[in-house]
PDB file of C-alpha atoms in Angstrom:
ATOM      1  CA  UNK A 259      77.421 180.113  89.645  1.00  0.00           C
ATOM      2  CA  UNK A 260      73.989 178.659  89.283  1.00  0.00           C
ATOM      3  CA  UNK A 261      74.005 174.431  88.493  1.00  0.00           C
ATOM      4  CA  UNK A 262      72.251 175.113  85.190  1.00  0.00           C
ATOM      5  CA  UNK A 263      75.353 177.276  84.096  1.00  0.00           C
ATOM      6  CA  UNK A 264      77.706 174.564  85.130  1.00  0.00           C
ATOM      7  CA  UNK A 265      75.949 172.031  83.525  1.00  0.00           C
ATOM      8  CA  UNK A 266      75.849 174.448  80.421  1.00  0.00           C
ATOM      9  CA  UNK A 267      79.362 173.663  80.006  1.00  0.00           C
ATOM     10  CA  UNK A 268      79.897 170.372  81.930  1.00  0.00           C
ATOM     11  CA  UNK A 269      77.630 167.435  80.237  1.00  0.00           C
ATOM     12  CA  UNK A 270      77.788 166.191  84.221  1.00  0.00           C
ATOM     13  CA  UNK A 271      78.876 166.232  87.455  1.00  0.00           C
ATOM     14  CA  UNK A 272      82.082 163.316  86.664  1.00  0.00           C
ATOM     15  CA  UNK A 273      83.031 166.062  83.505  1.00  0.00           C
ATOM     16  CA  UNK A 274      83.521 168.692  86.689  1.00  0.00           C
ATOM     17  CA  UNK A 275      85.300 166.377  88.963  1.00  0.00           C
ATOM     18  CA  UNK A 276      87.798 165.443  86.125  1.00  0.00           C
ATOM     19  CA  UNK A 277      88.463 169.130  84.812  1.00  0.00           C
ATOM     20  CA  UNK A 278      89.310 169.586  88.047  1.00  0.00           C
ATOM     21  CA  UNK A 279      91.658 167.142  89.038  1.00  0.00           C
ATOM     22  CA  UNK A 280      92.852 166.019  85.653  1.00  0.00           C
ATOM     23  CA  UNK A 281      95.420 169.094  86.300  1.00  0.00           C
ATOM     24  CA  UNK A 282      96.452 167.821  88.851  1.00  0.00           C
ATOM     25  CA  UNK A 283      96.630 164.573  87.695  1.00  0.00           C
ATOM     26  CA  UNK A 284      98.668 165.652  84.590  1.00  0.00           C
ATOM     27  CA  UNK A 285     101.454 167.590  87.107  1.00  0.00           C
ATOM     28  CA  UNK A 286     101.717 164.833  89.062  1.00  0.00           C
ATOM     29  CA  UNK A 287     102.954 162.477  85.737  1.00  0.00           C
ATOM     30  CA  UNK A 288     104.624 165.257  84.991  1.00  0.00           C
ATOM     31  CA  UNK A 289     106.718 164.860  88.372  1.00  0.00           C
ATOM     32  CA  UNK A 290     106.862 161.261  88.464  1.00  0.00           C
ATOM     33  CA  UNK A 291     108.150 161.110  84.626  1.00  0.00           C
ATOM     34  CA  UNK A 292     110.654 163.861  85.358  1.00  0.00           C
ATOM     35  CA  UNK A 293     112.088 161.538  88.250  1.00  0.00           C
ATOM     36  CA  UNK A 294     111.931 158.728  86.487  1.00  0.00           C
ATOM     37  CA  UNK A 295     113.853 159.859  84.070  1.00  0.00           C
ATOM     38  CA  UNK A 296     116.559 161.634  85.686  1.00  0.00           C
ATOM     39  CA  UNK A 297     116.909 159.158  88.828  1.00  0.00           C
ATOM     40  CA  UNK A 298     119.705 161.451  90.234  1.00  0.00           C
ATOM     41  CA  UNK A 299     117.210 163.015  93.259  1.00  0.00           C
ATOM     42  CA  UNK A 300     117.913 161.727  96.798  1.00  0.00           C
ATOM     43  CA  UNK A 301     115.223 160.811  98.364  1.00  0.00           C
ATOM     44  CA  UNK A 302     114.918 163.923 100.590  1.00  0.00           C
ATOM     45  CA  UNK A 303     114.964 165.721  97.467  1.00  0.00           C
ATOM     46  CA  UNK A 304     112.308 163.060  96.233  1.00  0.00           C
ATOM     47  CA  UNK A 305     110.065 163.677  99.350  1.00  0.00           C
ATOM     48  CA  UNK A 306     110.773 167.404  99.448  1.00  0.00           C
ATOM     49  CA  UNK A 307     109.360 167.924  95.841  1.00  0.00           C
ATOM     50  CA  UNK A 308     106.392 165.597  96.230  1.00  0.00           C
ATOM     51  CA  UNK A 309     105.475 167.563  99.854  1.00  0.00           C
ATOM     52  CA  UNK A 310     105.518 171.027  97.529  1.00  0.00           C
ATOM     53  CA  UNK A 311     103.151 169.309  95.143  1.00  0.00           C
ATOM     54  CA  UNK A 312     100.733 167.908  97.186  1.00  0.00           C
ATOM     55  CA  UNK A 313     101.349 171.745  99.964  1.00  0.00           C
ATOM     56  CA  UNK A 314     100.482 173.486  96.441  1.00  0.00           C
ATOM     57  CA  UNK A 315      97.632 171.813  95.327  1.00  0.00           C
ATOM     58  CA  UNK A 316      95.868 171.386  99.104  1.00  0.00           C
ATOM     59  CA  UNK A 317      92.612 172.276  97.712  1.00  0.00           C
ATOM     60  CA  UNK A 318      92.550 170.318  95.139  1.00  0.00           C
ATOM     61  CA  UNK A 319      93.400 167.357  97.894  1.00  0.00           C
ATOM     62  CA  UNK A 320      90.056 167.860  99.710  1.00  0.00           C
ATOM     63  CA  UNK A 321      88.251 167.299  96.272  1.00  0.00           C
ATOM     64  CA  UNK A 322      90.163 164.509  95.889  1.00  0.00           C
ATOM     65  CA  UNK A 323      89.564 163.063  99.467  1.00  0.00           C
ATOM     66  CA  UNK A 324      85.262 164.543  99.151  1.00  0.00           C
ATOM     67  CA  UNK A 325      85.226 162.570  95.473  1.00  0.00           C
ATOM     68  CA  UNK A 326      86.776 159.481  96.216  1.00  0.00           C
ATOM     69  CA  UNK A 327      83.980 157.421  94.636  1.00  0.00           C
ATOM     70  CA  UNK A 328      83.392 159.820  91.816  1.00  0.00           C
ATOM     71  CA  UNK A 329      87.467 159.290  91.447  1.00  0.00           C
ATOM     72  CA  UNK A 330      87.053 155.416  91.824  1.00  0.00           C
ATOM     73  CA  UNK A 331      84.505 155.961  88.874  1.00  0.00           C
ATOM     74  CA  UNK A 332      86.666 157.700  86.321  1.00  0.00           C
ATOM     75  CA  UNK A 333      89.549 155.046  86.831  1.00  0.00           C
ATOM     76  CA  UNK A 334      91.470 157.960  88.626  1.00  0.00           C
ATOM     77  CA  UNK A 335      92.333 156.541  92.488  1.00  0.00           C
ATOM     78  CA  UNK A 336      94.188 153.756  90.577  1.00  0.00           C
ATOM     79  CA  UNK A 337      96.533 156.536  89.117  1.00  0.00           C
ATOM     80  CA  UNK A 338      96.809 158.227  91.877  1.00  0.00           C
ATOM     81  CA  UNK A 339      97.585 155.241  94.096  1.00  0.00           C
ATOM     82  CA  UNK A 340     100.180 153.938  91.572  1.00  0.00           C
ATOM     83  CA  UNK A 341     102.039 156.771  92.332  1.00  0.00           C
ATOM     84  CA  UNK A 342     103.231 155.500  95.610  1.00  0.00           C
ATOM     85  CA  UNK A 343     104.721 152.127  93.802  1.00  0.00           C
ATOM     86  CA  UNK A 344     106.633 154.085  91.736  1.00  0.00           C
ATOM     87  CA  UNK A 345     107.773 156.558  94.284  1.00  0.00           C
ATOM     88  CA  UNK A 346     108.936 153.511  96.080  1.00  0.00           C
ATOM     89  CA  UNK A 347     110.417 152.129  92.978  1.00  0.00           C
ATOM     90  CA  UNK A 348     112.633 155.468  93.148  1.00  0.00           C
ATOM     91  CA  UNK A 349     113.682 155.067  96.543  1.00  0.00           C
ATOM     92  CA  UNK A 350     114.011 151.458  96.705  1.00  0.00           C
ATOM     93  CA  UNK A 351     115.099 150.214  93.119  1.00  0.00           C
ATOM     94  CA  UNK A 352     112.815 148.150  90.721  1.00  0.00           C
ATOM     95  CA  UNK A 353     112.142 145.170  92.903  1.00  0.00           C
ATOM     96  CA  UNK A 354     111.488 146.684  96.396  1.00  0.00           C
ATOM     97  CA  UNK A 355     110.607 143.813  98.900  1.00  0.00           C
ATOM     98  CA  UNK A 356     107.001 144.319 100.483  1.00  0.00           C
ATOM     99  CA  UNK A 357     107.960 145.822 103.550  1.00  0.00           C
ATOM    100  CA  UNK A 358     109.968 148.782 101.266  1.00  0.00           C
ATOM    101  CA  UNK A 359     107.383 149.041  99.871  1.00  0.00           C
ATOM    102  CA  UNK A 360     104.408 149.269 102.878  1.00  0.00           C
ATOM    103  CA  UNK A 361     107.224 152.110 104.285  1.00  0.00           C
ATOM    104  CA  UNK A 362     106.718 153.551 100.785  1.00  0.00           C
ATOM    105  CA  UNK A 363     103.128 153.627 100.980  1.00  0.00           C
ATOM    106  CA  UNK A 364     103.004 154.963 104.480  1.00  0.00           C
ATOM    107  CA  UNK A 365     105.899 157.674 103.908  1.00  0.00           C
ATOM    108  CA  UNK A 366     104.117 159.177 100.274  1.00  0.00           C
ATOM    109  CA  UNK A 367     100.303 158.679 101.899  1.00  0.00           C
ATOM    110  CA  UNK A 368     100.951 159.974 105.316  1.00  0.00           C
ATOM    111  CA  UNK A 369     103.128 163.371 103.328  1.00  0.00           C
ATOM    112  CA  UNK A 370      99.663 163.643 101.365  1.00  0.00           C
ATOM    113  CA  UNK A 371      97.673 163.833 104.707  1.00  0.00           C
ATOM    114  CA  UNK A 372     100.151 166.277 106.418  1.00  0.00           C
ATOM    115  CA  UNK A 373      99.312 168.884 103.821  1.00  0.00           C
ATOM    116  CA  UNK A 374      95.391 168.598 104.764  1.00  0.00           C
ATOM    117  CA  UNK A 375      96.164 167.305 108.386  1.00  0.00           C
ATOM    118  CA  UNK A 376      98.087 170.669 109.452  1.00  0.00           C
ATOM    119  CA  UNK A 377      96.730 173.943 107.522  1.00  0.00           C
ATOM    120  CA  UNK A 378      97.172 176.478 109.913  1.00  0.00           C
ATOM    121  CA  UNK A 379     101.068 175.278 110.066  1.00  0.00           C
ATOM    122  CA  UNK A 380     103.547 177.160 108.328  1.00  0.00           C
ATOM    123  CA  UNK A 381     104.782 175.719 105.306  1.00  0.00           C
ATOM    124  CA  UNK A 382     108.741 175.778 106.094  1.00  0.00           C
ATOM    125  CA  UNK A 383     107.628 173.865 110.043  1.00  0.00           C
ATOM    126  CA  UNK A 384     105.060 172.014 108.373  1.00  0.00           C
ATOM    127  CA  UNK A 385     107.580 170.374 105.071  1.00  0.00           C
ATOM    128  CA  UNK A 386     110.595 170.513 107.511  1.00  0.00           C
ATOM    129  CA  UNK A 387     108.536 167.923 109.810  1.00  0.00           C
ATOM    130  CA  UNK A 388     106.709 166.233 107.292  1.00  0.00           C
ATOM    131  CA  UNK A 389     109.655 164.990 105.182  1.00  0.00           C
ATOM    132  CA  UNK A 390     112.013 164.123 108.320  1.00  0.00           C
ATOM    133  CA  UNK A 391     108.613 161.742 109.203  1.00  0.00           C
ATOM    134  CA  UNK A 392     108.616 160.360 106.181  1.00  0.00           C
ATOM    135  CA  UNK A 393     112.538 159.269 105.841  1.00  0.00           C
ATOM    136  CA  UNK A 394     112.172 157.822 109.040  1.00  0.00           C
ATOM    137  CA  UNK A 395     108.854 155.544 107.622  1.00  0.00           C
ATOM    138  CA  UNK A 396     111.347 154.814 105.030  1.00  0.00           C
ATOM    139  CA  UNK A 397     113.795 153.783 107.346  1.00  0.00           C
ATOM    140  CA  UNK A 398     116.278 156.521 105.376  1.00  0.00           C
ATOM    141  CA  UNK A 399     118.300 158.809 107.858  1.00  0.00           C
TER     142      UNK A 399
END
């Protein structure tokens, strides 16, 4: 595909980015919403459907991670970092104290970096690890 072409249907380069992503974006409410809602996942459960998210959509990660100030520019890395508080919010209650919610923060961040992190793993190893890690950031068992 030749950049004229692209820009034949893209106006510019932030209209790409956010077709891109806004997918991704939209699944991820999606997830969060559905949680939200139903509050009846343990948090393994919690961590284990967030890992298949973020294992699913690796490629769409490393746009994420390469775009970070075209992101920053659309508004988008504030979405996508509000995620963690309410992820923690799920795990911890409404009112988590600051150090629930740094665990938070490093359990649903360092999940996100597994699935770049570890490609060549295989995806049973690589969640089975990834989600015991996380629990234990959380200080869970």
């Amino acid at each position: 595909i030749t950049k004229p072409a692209l820009y034949y249907h893209f106006t510019s380069r932030e209209d790409l980015v956010r077709s891109i992503v806004q997918p991704l974006i939209d699944e991820g409410e999606r997830f969060l919403a559905d949680h939200e809602s139903a509050r009846d996942a343990t948090p393994r459960e919690l961590l284990e459907g967030y890992f298949d998210f973020h294992f699913e959509h690796r490629g769409d990660l490393v746009l994420i991670v390469t775009e970070l100030t075209t992101l920053a520019d659309l508004g988008l890395i504030d979405q996508l970092l509000a995620w963690r508080d309410r992820l923690g919010k799920l795990v911890f209650g409404r009112r988590p104290t600051l150090e629930q919610s740094a665990r938070a923060v490093i359990a649903f961040g360092g999940l996100q970096d597994c699935c770049l992190q570890f490609p060549d793993t295989p995806y049973d190893k690589l969640r089975r690890a990834t989600v015991d890690g996380a629990l234990a950031a959380l200080g869970i068992d």
